[in-house]
PDB file of C-alpha atoms and ligand atoms in Angstrom:
ATOM      1  CA  MET X   1     124.456 108.776  96.790  1.00 51.00           C
ATOM      2  CA  SER X   2     124.801 111.344  99.550  1.00 53.00           C
ATOM      3  CA  VAL X   3     121.711 113.205 100.739  1.00 52.00           C
ATOM      4  CA  PRO X   4     122.362 116.079 103.141  1.00 49.00           C
ATOM      5  CA  ASN X   5     120.116 116.008 106.186  1.00 51.00           C
ATOM      6  CA  PRO X   6     116.955 117.834 105.061  1.00 50.00           C
ATOM      7  CA  VAL X   7     114.288 119.293 107.321  1.00 58.00           C
ATOM      8  CA  GLY X   8     114.375 116.688 110.082  1.00 77.00           C
ATOM      9  CA  ARG X   9     112.907 113.239 110.089  1.00 94.00           C
ATOM     10  CA  VAL X  10     111.778 111.588 106.834  1.00 97.00           C
ATOM     11  CA  LEU X  11     108.790 109.241 106.959  1.00 98.00           C
ATOM     12  CA  LEU X  12     109.020 106.673 104.175  1.00 98.00           C
ATOM     13  CA  LEU X  13     105.751 104.835 103.581  1.00 98.00           C
ATOM     14  CA  GLY X  14     107.004 101.498 102.347  1.00 97.00           C
ATOM     15  CA  GLY X  15     106.180  97.924 101.452  1.00 95.00           C
ATOM     16  CA  THR X  16     107.837  98.012  98.025  1.00 94.00           C
ATOM     17  CA  THR X  17     111.215  97.341  96.433  1.00 93.00           C
ATOM     18  CA  GLU X  18     111.539 101.047  95.617  1.00 96.00           C
ATOM     19  CA  ALA X  19     111.027 102.021  99.254  1.00 97.00           C
ATOM     20  CA  ARG X  20     113.721  99.600 100.403  1.00 97.00           C
ATOM     21  CA  ARG X  21     116.054 100.890  97.707  1.00 97.00           C
ATOM     22  CA  LEU X  22     115.512 104.496  98.756  1.00 97.00           C
ATOM     23  CA  ALA X  23     115.978 103.659 102.446  1.00 97.00           C
ATOM     24  CA  GLY X  24     119.265 101.971 101.579  1.00 97.00           C
ATOM     25  CA  MET X  25     120.404 105.057  99.692  1.00 96.00           C
ATOM     26  CA  ILE X  26     119.593 107.632 102.384  1.00 94.00           C
ATOM     27  CA  ALA X  27     119.753 105.847 105.743  1.00 94.00           C
ATOM     28  CA  ASP X  28     123.358 106.897 106.392  1.00 91.00           C
ATOM     29  CA  GLU X  29     122.588 110.527 105.625  1.00 88.00           C
ATOM     30  CA  VAL X  30     119.156 111.310 107.037  1.00 92.00           C
ATOM     31  CA  ASP X  31     116.941 110.258 109.912  1.00 94.00           C
ATOM     32  CA  VAL X  32     114.578 107.966 108.008  1.00 96.00           C
ATOM     33  CA  VAL X  33     111.841 105.745 109.389  1.00 97.00           C
ATOM     34  CA  THR X  34     110.147 103.290 107.059  1.00 98.00           C
ATOM     35  CA  SER X  35     106.542 102.487 107.857  1.00 98.00           C
ATOM     36  CA  LEU X  36     105.135  99.063 106.981  1.00 97.00           C
ATOM     37  CA  ALA X  37     101.475  98.065 107.209  1.00 96.00           C
ATOM     38  CA  GLY X  38     102.287  94.740 108.884  1.00 93.00           C
ATOM     39  CA  ARG X  39     100.563  92.549 106.297  1.00 88.00           C
ATOM     40  CA  THR X  40     103.449  90.083 105.947  1.00 85.00           C
ATOM     41  CA  THR X  41     104.760  88.108 108.897  1.00 84.00           C
ATOM     42  CA  ASP X  42     108.403  88.252 107.826  1.00 83.00           C
ATOM     43  CA  PRO X  43     108.858  91.489 105.849  1.00 86.00           C
ATOM     44  CA  LEU X  44     112.162  92.355 104.212  1.00 87.00           C
ATOM     45  CA  ARG X  45     113.674  94.949 106.535  1.00 89.00           C
ATOM     46  CA  PRO X  46     114.897  98.209 105.000  1.00 95.00           C
ATOM     47  CA  ALA X  47     117.944 100.138 106.182  1.00 95.00           C
ATOM     48  CA  GLY X  48     117.266 102.669 108.915  1.00 95.00           C
ATOM     49  CA  GLU X  49     114.468 102.566 111.446  1.00 96.00           C
ATOM     50  CA  THR X  50     111.239 100.635 110.873  1.00 97.00           C
ATOM     51  CA  ARG X  51     107.781 101.003 112.379  1.00 97.00           C
ATOM     52  CA  ILE X  52     104.955  98.553 111.728  1.00 97.00           C
ATOM     53  CA  GLY X  53     101.162  98.976 111.700  1.00 97.00           C
ATOM     54  CA  GLY X  54      98.518 101.504 110.694  1.00 98.00           C
ATOM     55  CA  PHE X  55      98.449 105.064 112.038  1.00 98.00           C
ATOM     56  CA  GLY X  56      94.692 105.252 112.576  1.00 98.00           C
ATOM     57  CA  GLY X  57      93.501 107.105 109.478  1.00 98.00           C
ATOM     58  CA  VAL X  58      94.282 110.671 108.442  1.00 98.00           C
ATOM     59  CA  ASP X  59      94.053 112.033 111.989  1.00 98.00           C
ATOM     60  CA  GLY X  60      96.380 109.372 113.364  1.00 98.00           C
ATOM     61  CA  LEU X  61      98.911 109.978 110.630  1.00 98.00           C
ATOM     62  CA  ALA X  62      98.730 113.748 111.126  1.00 98.00           C
ATOM     63  CA  ARG X  63      99.317 113.234 114.850  1.00 98.00           C
ATOM     64  CA  TYR X  64     102.333 111.052 114.080  1.00 98.00           C
ATOM     65  CA  LEU X  65     103.770 113.706 111.738  1.00 97.00           C
ATOM     66  CA  ARG X  66     103.510 116.340 114.456  1.00 97.00           C
ATOM     67  CA  ASP X  67     104.655 114.161 117.377  1.00 97.00           C
ATOM     68  CA  GLU X  68     107.663 112.805 115.488  1.00 96.00           C
ATOM     69  CA  ARG X  69     108.503 116.193 113.934  1.00 95.00           C
ATOM     70  CA  VAL X  70     108.479 114.709 110.462  1.00 97.00           C
ATOM     71  CA  GLY X  71     109.948 117.141 107.921  1.00 95.00           C
ATOM     72  CA  ALA X  72     109.070 115.244 104.746  1.00 97.00           C
ATOM     73  CA  VAL X  73     107.036 112.232 103.668  1.00 98.00           C
ATOM     74  CA  VAL X  74     107.866 109.935 100.775  1.00 98.00           C
ATOM     75  CA  ASP X  75     104.910 107.766  99.803  1.00 98.00           C
ATOM     76  CA  ALA X  76     106.615 104.777  98.194  1.00 98.00           C
ATOM     77  CA  THR X  77     103.726 102.399  98.784  1.00 98.00           C
ATOM     78  CA  HIS X  78     102.399 100.012  96.160  1.00 96.00           C
ATOM     79  CA  PRO X  79     100.398 101.703  93.357  1.00 97.00           C
ATOM     80  CA  PHE X  80      97.287  99.784  94.508  1.00 96.00           C
ATOM     81  CA  ALA X  81      97.576 100.881  98.146  1.00 97.00           C
ATOM     82  CA  ALA X  82      95.117 103.730  97.555  1.00 97.00           C
ATOM     83  CA  ALA X  83      93.915 104.226 101.127  1.00 98.00           C
ATOM     84  CA  ILE X  84      97.298 104.972 102.700  1.00 98.00           C
ATOM     85  CA  SER X  85      98.248 107.223  99.764  1.00 98.00           C
ATOM     86  CA  GLY X  86      95.049 109.227 100.185  1.00 98.00           C
ATOM     87  CA  ASN X  87      95.657 109.464 103.927  1.00 98.00           C
ATOM     88  CA  ALA X  88      99.237 110.622 103.381  1.00 98.00           C
ATOM     89  CA  ALA X  89      98.139 113.377 100.989  1.00 98.00           C
ATOM     90  CA  ALA X  90      95.458 114.606 103.406  1.00 98.00           C
ATOM     91  CA  ALA X  91      97.684 114.447 106.508  1.00 98.00           C
ATOM     92  CA  CYS X  92     100.601 116.193 104.789  1.00 98.00           C
ATOM     93  CA  ALA X  93      98.286 118.948 103.554  1.00 98.00           C
ATOM     94  CA  ALA X  94      96.842 119.375 107.056  1.00 98.00           C
ATOM     95  CA  CYS X  95     100.301 119.584 108.659  1.00 97.00           C
ATOM     96  CA  GLY X  96     102.096 121.519 105.919  1.00 97.00           C
ATOM     97  CA  VAL X  97     104.605 118.701 105.424  1.00 97.00           C
ATOM     98  CA  PRO X  98     106.099 118.261 101.922  1.00 97.00           C
ATOM     99  CA  LEU X  99     104.998 115.023 100.218  1.00 98.00           C
ATOM    100  CA  LEU X 100     106.646 113.117  97.405  1.00 98.00           C
ATOM    101  CA  ILE X 101     105.115 110.100  95.695  1.00 98.00           C
ATOM    102  CA  LEU X 102     107.608 107.495  94.501  1.00 98.00           C
ATOM    103  CA  ARG X 103     105.773 105.185  92.121  1.00 97.00           C
ATOM    104  CA  ARG X 104     107.184 102.867  89.512  1.00 96.00           C
ATOM    105  CA  PRO X 105     105.683 103.310  86.029  1.00 96.00           C
ATOM    106  CA  GLY X 106     102.886 101.009  84.924  1.00 97.00           C
ATOM    107  CA  TRP X 107     103.229  98.532  82.073  1.00 98.00           C
ATOM    108  CA  THR X 108     102.265  99.131  78.455  1.00 96.00           C
ATOM    109  CA  ALA X 109     101.253  96.491  75.943  1.00 96.00           C
ATOM    110  CA  GLY X 110     103.549  95.897  72.969  1.00 94.00           C
ATOM    111  CA  PRO X 111     103.353  94.008  69.681  1.00 95.00           C
ATOM    112  CA  GLY X 112     102.201  90.426  70.245  1.00 94.00           C
ATOM    113  CA  ASP X 113     100.415  91.174  73.514  1.00 97.00           C
ATOM    114  CA  GLU X 114      96.736  90.366  73.977  1.00 98.00           C
ATOM    115  CA  TRP X 115      95.763  92.488  76.956  1.00 98.00           C
ATOM    116  CA  HIS X 116      92.300  93.202  78.294  1.00 98.00           C
ATOM    117  CA  ARG X 117      92.324  96.242  80.557  1.00 98.00           C
ATOM    118  CA  VAL X 118      89.742  96.364  83.346  1.00 98.00           C
ATOM    119  CA  ALA X 119      89.064  98.812  86.164  1.00 97.00           C
ATOM    120  CA  SER X 120      88.735  96.376  89.059  1.00 97.00           C
ATOM    121  CA  LEU X 121      89.202  92.821  90.285  1.00 97.00           C
ATOM    122  CA  PRO X 122      85.445  92.053  90.062  1.00 97.00           C
ATOM    123  CA  GLU X 123      85.563  93.189  86.431  1.00 97.00           C
ATOM    124  CA  ALA X 124      88.571  90.913  85.862  1.00 98.00           C
ATOM    125  CA  ALA X 125      86.637  87.990  87.363  1.00 98.00           C
ATOM    126  CA  GLY X 126      83.771  88.827  85.010  1.00 97.00           C
ATOM    127  CA  MET X 127      86.031  88.171  81.995  1.00 96.00           C
ATOM    128  CA  LEU X 128      86.500  84.552  83.083  1.00 97.00           C
ATOM    129  CA  PRO X 129      85.922  81.871  81.910  1.00 92.00           C
ATOM    130  CA  ARG X 130      85.335  83.543  78.515  1.00 96.00           C
ATOM    131  CA  LEU X 131      89.077  84.212  78.099  1.00 97.00           C
ATOM    132  CA  GLY X 132      90.359  81.035  79.734  1.00 97.00           C
ATOM    133  CA  ARG X 133      89.711  78.364  82.344  1.00 97.00           C
ATOM    134  CA  ARG X 134      93.203  77.719  83.674  1.00 98.00           C
ATOM    135  CA  VAL X 135      94.066  80.982  85.348  1.00 98.00           C
ATOM    136  CA  PHE X 136      97.391  82.269  86.656  1.00 98.00           C
ATOM    137  CA  LEU X 137      96.366  84.787  89.319  1.00 98.00           C
ATOM    138  CA  THR X 138      99.033  87.254  90.491  1.00 97.00           C
ATOM    139  CA  THR X 139      96.793  89.868  92.087  1.00 95.00           C
ATOM    140  CA  GLY X 140      97.952  89.299  95.671  1.00 92.00           C
ATOM    141  CA  ARG X 141      96.299  87.223  98.348  1.00 91.00           C
ATOM    142  CA  GLN X 142      93.761  89.913  99.250  1.00 87.00           C
ATOM    143  CA  GLY X 143      92.352  89.839  95.718  1.00 90.00           C
ATOM    144  CA  ILE X 144      91.760  86.084  95.473  1.00 96.00           C
ATOM    145  CA  ALA X 145      88.317  86.246  97.121  1.00 96.00           C
ATOM    146  CA  HIS X 146      86.931  88.100  94.090  1.00 96.00           C
ATOM    147  CA  PHE X 147      87.376  84.921  92.041  1.00 97.00           C
ATOM    148  CA  ALA X 148      85.777  82.584  94.578  1.00 96.00           C
ATOM    149  CA  GLY X 149      82.521  82.077  92.686  1.00 93.00           C
ATOM    150  CA  LEU X 150      84.145  80.798  89.512  1.00 97.00           C
ATOM    151  CA  ASP X 151      83.722  77.046  89.933  1.00 97.00           C
ATOM    152  CA  GLY X 152      84.314  76.447  86.217  1.00 96.00           C
ATOM    153  CA  CYS X 153      87.914  77.723  86.415  1.00 98.00           C
ATOM    154  CA  TRP X 154      91.107  76.338  87.912  1.00 98.00           C
ATOM    155  CA  PHE X 155      93.448  78.853  89.563  1.00 98.00           C
ATOM    156  CA  LEU X 156      97.151  78.978  90.224  1.00 98.00           C
ATOM    157  CA  ALA X 157      97.420  81.849  92.718  1.00 98.00           C
ATOM    158  CA  ARG X 158     100.863  83.176  93.579  1.00 97.00           C
ATOM    159  CA  SER X 159     101.311  85.294  96.694  1.00 94.00           C
ATOM    160  CA  VAL X 160     103.837  85.980  99.435  1.00 91.00           C
ATOM    161  CA  GLU X 161     101.463  84.862 102.204  1.00 91.00           C
ATOM    162  CA  PRO X 162      98.638  82.287 102.096  1.00 94.00           C
ATOM    163  CA  PRO X 163      95.225  83.683 101.107  1.00 94.00           C
ATOM    164  CA  THR X 164      92.638  84.274 103.812  1.00 87.00           C
ATOM    165  CA  GLY X 165      88.871  84.342 103.461  1.00 89.00           C
ATOM    166  CA  THR X 166      86.880  82.783 100.643  1.00 95.00           C
ATOM    167  CA  VAL X 167      88.878  81.145  97.873  1.00 96.00           C
ATOM    168  CA  PRO X 168      87.953  79.463  94.571  1.00 97.00           C
ATOM    169  CA  ARG X 169      87.016  75.787  94.744  1.00 97.00           C
ATOM    170  CA  HIS X 170      89.776  74.723  92.329  1.00 98.00           C
ATOM    171  CA  LEU X 171      92.844  76.491  93.646  1.00 98.00           C
ATOM    172  CA  GLU X 172      96.550  75.780  93.891  1.00 98.00           C
ATOM    173  CA  VAL X 173      98.482  78.307  95.958  1.00 97.00           C
ATOM    174  CA  LEU X 174     102.097  79.035  95.138  1.00 97.00           C
ATOM    175  CA  LEU X 175     103.848  80.901  97.956  1.00 96.00           C
ATOM    176  CA  ASP X 176     106.708  82.804  96.419  1.00 95.00           C
ATOM    177  CA  ARG X 177     108.291  86.236  96.362  1.00 90.00           C
ATOM    178  CA  GLY X 178     110.012  87.708  93.292  1.00 89.00           C
ATOM    179  CA  PRO X 179     112.110  88.560  91.431  1.00 91.00           C
ATOM    180  CA  PHE X 180     111.020  86.068  88.782  1.00 97.00           C
ATOM    181  CA  THR X 181     112.675  85.249  85.463  1.00 98.00           C
ATOM    182  CA  VAL X 182     111.127  84.920  82.021  1.00 98.00           C
ATOM    183  CA  ALA X 183     112.374  81.320  81.789  1.00 98.00           C
ATOM    184  CA  GLY X 184     110.848  80.479  85.167  1.00 98.00           C
ATOM    185  CA  GLU X 185     107.519  82.102  84.296  1.00 98.00           C
ATOM    186  CA  ARG X 186     107.443  80.339  80.928  1.00 98.00           C
ATOM    187  CA  GLU X 187     108.042  76.990  82.634  1.00 98.00           C
ATOM    188  CA  LEU X 188     105.328  77.667  85.221  1.00 98.00           C
ATOM    189  CA  ILE X 189     102.731  78.703  82.623  1.00 98.00           C
ATOM    190  CA  THR X 190     103.536  75.707  80.430  1.00 98.00           C
ATOM    191  CA  ARG X 191     103.622  73.138  83.227  1.00 98.00           C
ATOM    192  CA  HIS X 192     100.245  74.225  84.576  1.00 98.00           C
ATOM    193  CA  ARG X 193      98.710  74.623  81.096  1.00 98.00           C
ATOM    194  CA  VAL X 194      97.706  78.174  81.990  1.00 98.00           C
ATOM    195  CA  ASP X 195      95.520  79.795  79.334  1.00 98.00           C
ATOM    196  CA  VAL X 196      94.941  83.236  80.886  1.00 98.00           C
ATOM    197  CA  LEU X 197      96.951  85.492  83.214  1.00 98.00           C
ATOM    198  CA  VAL X 198      95.240  87.939  85.579  1.00 98.00           C
ATOM    199  CA  THR X 199      97.413  90.643  87.091  1.00 98.00           C
ATOM    200  CA  LYS X 200      97.340  94.178  88.454  1.00 98.00           C
ATOM    201  CA  ASP X 201      99.257  96.942  86.658  1.00 98.00           C
ATOM    202  CA  SER X 202     101.854  97.068  89.403  1.00 96.00           C
ATOM    203  CA  GLY X 203     104.817  97.850  87.150  1.00 95.00           C
ATOM    204  CA  GLY X 204     108.333  96.600  87.806  1.00 92.00           C
ATOM    205  CA  SER X 205     109.632  93.299  86.479  1.00 90.00           C
ATOM    206  CA  ASP X 206     107.569  92.172  83.500  1.00 95.00           C
ATOM    207  CA  ALA X 207     108.864  88.567  83.317  1.00 98.00           C
ATOM    208  CA  LYS X 208     105.366  87.030  83.494  1.00 98.00           C
ATOM    209  CA  LEU X 209     104.110  89.386  80.791  1.00 98.00           C
ATOM    210  CA  VAL X 210     106.976  88.530  78.461  1.00 98.00           C
ATOM    211  CA  ALA X 211     106.363  84.824  79.057  1.00 98.00           C
ATOM    212  CA  ALA X 212     102.624  85.259  78.412  1.00 98.00           C
ATOM    213  CA  ARG X 213     103.356  87.090  75.153  1.00 98.00           C
ATOM    214  CA  GLU X 214     105.780  84.394  73.997  1.00 98.00           C
ATOM    215  CA  LEU X 215     103.261  81.652  74.776  1.00 98.00           C
ATOM    216  CA  GLY X 216     100.252  83.492  73.297  1.00 98.00           C
ATOM    217  CA  VAL X 217      98.486  83.653  76.665  1.00 98.00           C
ATOM    218  CA  PRO X 218      95.978  86.544  77.025  1.00 98.00           C
ATOM    219  CA  VAL X 219      96.341  88.912  79.975  1.00 98.00           C
ATOM    220  CA  VAL X 220      93.622  90.572  82.046  1.00 98.00           C
ATOM    221  CA  MET X 221      95.268  93.743  83.356  1.00 98.00           C
ATOM    222  CA  VAL X 222      93.661  95.586  86.260  1.00 98.00           C
ATOM    223  CA  ASP X 223      94.237  99.349  86.019  1.00 98.00           C
ATOM    224  CA  ARG X 224      95.738 101.339  88.880  1.00 97.00           C
ATOM    225  CA  PRO X 225      93.546 103.460  91.126  1.00 96.00           C
ATOM    226  CA  ALA X 226      94.012 107.209  90.720  1.00 95.00           C
ATOM    227  CA  ALA X 227      96.966 108.614  92.670  1.00 94.00           C
ATOM    228  CA  PRO X 228      96.731 111.782  94.787  1.00 96.00           C
ATOM    229  CA  ASP X 229      97.750 115.036  93.166  1.00 95.00           C
ATOM    230  CA  ALA X 230     101.350 115.431  94.387  1.00 96.00           C
ATOM    231  CA  VAL X 231     104.891 115.679  93.061  1.00 97.00           C
ATOM    232  CA  THR X 232     105.644 112.208  91.693  1.00 98.00           C
ATOM    233  CA  VAL X 233     108.863 110.481  90.663  1.00 98.00           C
ATOM    234  CA  SER X 234     109.478 106.952  89.431  1.00 97.00           C
ATOM    235  CA  THR X 235     112.931 106.087  90.783  1.00 96.00           C
ATOM    236  CA  ALA X 236     114.670 106.011  94.151  1.00 97.00           C
ATOM    237  CA  ASP X 237     117.426 108.214  92.673  1.00 97.00           C
ATOM    238  CA  ALA X 238     114.903 110.907  91.794  1.00 98.00           C
ATOM    239  CA  ALA X 239     113.361 110.674  95.266  1.00 97.00           C
ATOM    240  CA  ALA X 240     116.794 111.137  96.879  1.00 96.00           C
ATOM    241  CA  SER X 241     117.343 114.202  94.677  1.00 95.00           C
ATOM    242  CA  TRP X 242     113.994 115.646  95.777  1.00 96.00           C
ATOM    243  CA  LEU X 243     114.978 115.205  99.425  1.00 94.00           C
ATOM    244  CA  ARG X 244     118.169 117.090  98.704  1.00 89.00           C
ATOM    245  CA  THR X 245     116.234 120.065  97.315  1.00 90.00           C
ATOM    246  CA  LEU X 246     114.391 120.456 100.627  1.00 87.00           C
ATOM    247  CA  ARG X 247     117.635 121.578 102.242  1.00 69.00           C
ATOM    248  CA  ARG X 248     118.093 124.537  99.949  1.00 53.00           C
TER     249      ARG X 248
HETATM  250  P1  NAP I   1      95.796 100.335 101.769  1.00 92.24           P
HETATM  251  O1  NAP I   1      94.537  99.631 101.428  1.00 92.24           O
HETATM  252  O2  NAP I   1      96.136 101.559 101.012  1.00 92.24           O
HETATM  253  O3  NAP I   1      95.819 100.732 103.313  1.00 92.24           O
HETATM  254  C1  NAP I   1      94.894 100.243 104.265  1.00 92.24           C
HETATM  255  C2  NAP I   1      95.364 100.697 105.625  1.00 92.24           C
HETATM  256  O4  NAP I   1      96.558  99.988 105.993  1.00 92.24           O
HETATM  257  C3  NAP I   1      95.739 102.167 105.687  1.00 92.24           C
HETATM  258  O5  NAP I   1      94.609 102.987 105.876  1.00 92.24           O
HETATM  259  C4  NAP I   1      96.707 102.174 106.850  1.00 92.24           C
HETATM  260  O6  NAP I   1      96.005 102.067 108.075  1.00 92.24           O
HETATM  261  C5  NAP I   1      97.444 100.881 106.674  1.00 92.24           C
HETATM  262  N1  NAP I   1      98.673 100.996 105.882  1.00 92.24           N
HETATM  263  C6  NAP I   1      98.853 100.725 104.566  1.00 92.24           C
HETATM  264  N2  NAP I   1     100.127 100.908 104.211  1.00 92.24           N
HETATM  265  C7  NAP I   1     100.776 101.305 105.328  1.00 92.24           C
HETATM  266  C8  NAP I   1     102.123 101.633 105.609  1.00 92.24           C
HETATM  267  N3  NAP I   1     103.078 101.578 104.652  1.00 92.24           N
HETATM  268  N4  NAP I   1     102.429 101.992 106.874  1.00 92.24           N
HETATM  269  C9  NAP I   1     101.475 102.037 107.852  1.00 92.24           C
HETATM  270  N5  NAP I   1     100.194 101.731 107.639  1.00 92.24           N
HETATM  271  C10 NAP I   1      99.849 101.362 106.395  1.00 92.24           C
HETATM  272  O7  NAP I   1      97.032  99.318 101.704  1.00 92.24           O
HETATM  273  P2  NAP I   1      97.127  97.814 101.129  1.00 92.24           P
HETATM  274  O8  NAP I   1      96.769  97.819  99.692  1.00 92.24           O
HETATM  275  O9  NAP I   1      96.435  96.908 102.077  1.00 92.24           O
HETATM  276  O10 NAP I   1      98.703  97.607 101.238  1.00 92.24           O
HETATM  277  C11 NAP I   1      99.325  97.514 102.497  1.00 92.24           C
HETATM  278  C12 NAP I   1     100.821  97.642 102.327  1.00 92.24           C
HETATM  279  O11 NAP I   1     101.287  96.589 101.492  1.00 92.24           O
HETATM  280  C13 NAP I   1     101.250  98.953 101.686  1.00 92.24           C
HETATM  281  O12 NAP I   1     102.246  99.508 102.503  1.00 92.24           O
HETATM  282  C14 NAP I   1     101.774  98.589 100.328  1.00 92.24           C
HETATM  283  O13 NAP I   1     102.917  99.321  99.959  1.00 92.24           O
HETATM  284  C15 NAP I   1     102.092  97.105 100.465  1.00 92.24           C
HETATM  285  N6  NAP I   1     101.758  96.352  99.235  1.00 92.24           N
HETATM  286  C16 NAP I   1     100.502  96.419  98.718  1.00 92.24           C
HETATM  287  C17 NAP I   1     100.206  95.724  97.556  1.00 92.24           C
HETATM  288  C18 NAP I   1      98.841  95.811  96.930  1.00 92.24           C
HETATM  289  O14 NAP I   1      98.633  95.171  95.875  1.00 92.24           O
HETATM  290  N7  NAP I   1      97.906  96.567  97.474  1.00 92.24           N
HETATM  291  C19 NAP I   1     101.198  94.952  96.943  1.00 92.24           C
HETATM  292  C20 NAP I   1     102.478  94.890  97.511  1.00 92.24           C
HETATM  293  C21 NAP I   1     102.746  95.593  98.657  1.00 92.24           C
HETATM  294  P3  NAP I   1      95.662 103.356 108.970  1.00 92.24           P
HETATM  295  O15 NAP I   1      94.525 104.027 108.267  1.00 92.24           O
HETATM  296  O16 NAP I   1      95.304 102.768 110.293  1.00 92.24           O
HETATM  297  O17 NAP I   1      96.878 104.223 109.012  1.00 92.24           O
END
């Protein structure tokens, strides 16, 4: 898809599949720099320019927007990356820079699902071991510490990088990066005799949720934090269209 050069440089706050997809769509047409937090040692590199590391809060981000003459910001960060999204909204407002949020839709339970929605990781931990003792944990390595006190549970924790900090006593770490298939998830859940899945409502591929439904495994689903009040789209195509409107 062709996107005419809009109002200068586009800052794409990334770290997601959607951000990489959008960068791939627009890198030939606009001056786009994708910003990554630097959490993973070997991140998948998007098309276009990349910068890595925090900006230094709202003030640092606002300074960057001015210094780099950024004409538009697309916040395509993960739905649970609430701090950077809040900073982006505040910095864009302070600098008068248009902001778009690109966020994939969350998941919804269907027939056959047994989901327990909670507001936070500590609340999810509080539901164990009542719901199950063999836990498939897909909340990311930073969330594992919340489950550290649960000595009566065994955990299979899947993450891209090894967990740091306190971890549960009975823990097997599976280092892996998606996409995952329903057949693969079904095999994993069965082989490890998982009896409860804990996940964040990240959206995207629902292979693990389909497998859990098929196997009658309950799911503890952590709700998303509130997103800033800004124009929001759910696909890279729609984000590219928004960038095009800035030219008019
Ligand atoms: P966060 O709590 O919202 O952000 C913490 C701080 O990290 C921010 O204040 C900012 O530092 C820096 N930061 C975050 N994202 C950045 C970016 N794209 N570019 C530059 N600096 C960034 O973020 P998080 O939850 O730790 O997530 C970090 C990154 O991993 C995000 O980019 C997100 O898209 C990706 N990710 C997160 C999750 C998740 O579950 N949270 C899952 C998959 C991918 P300064 O204040 O110094 O600017």
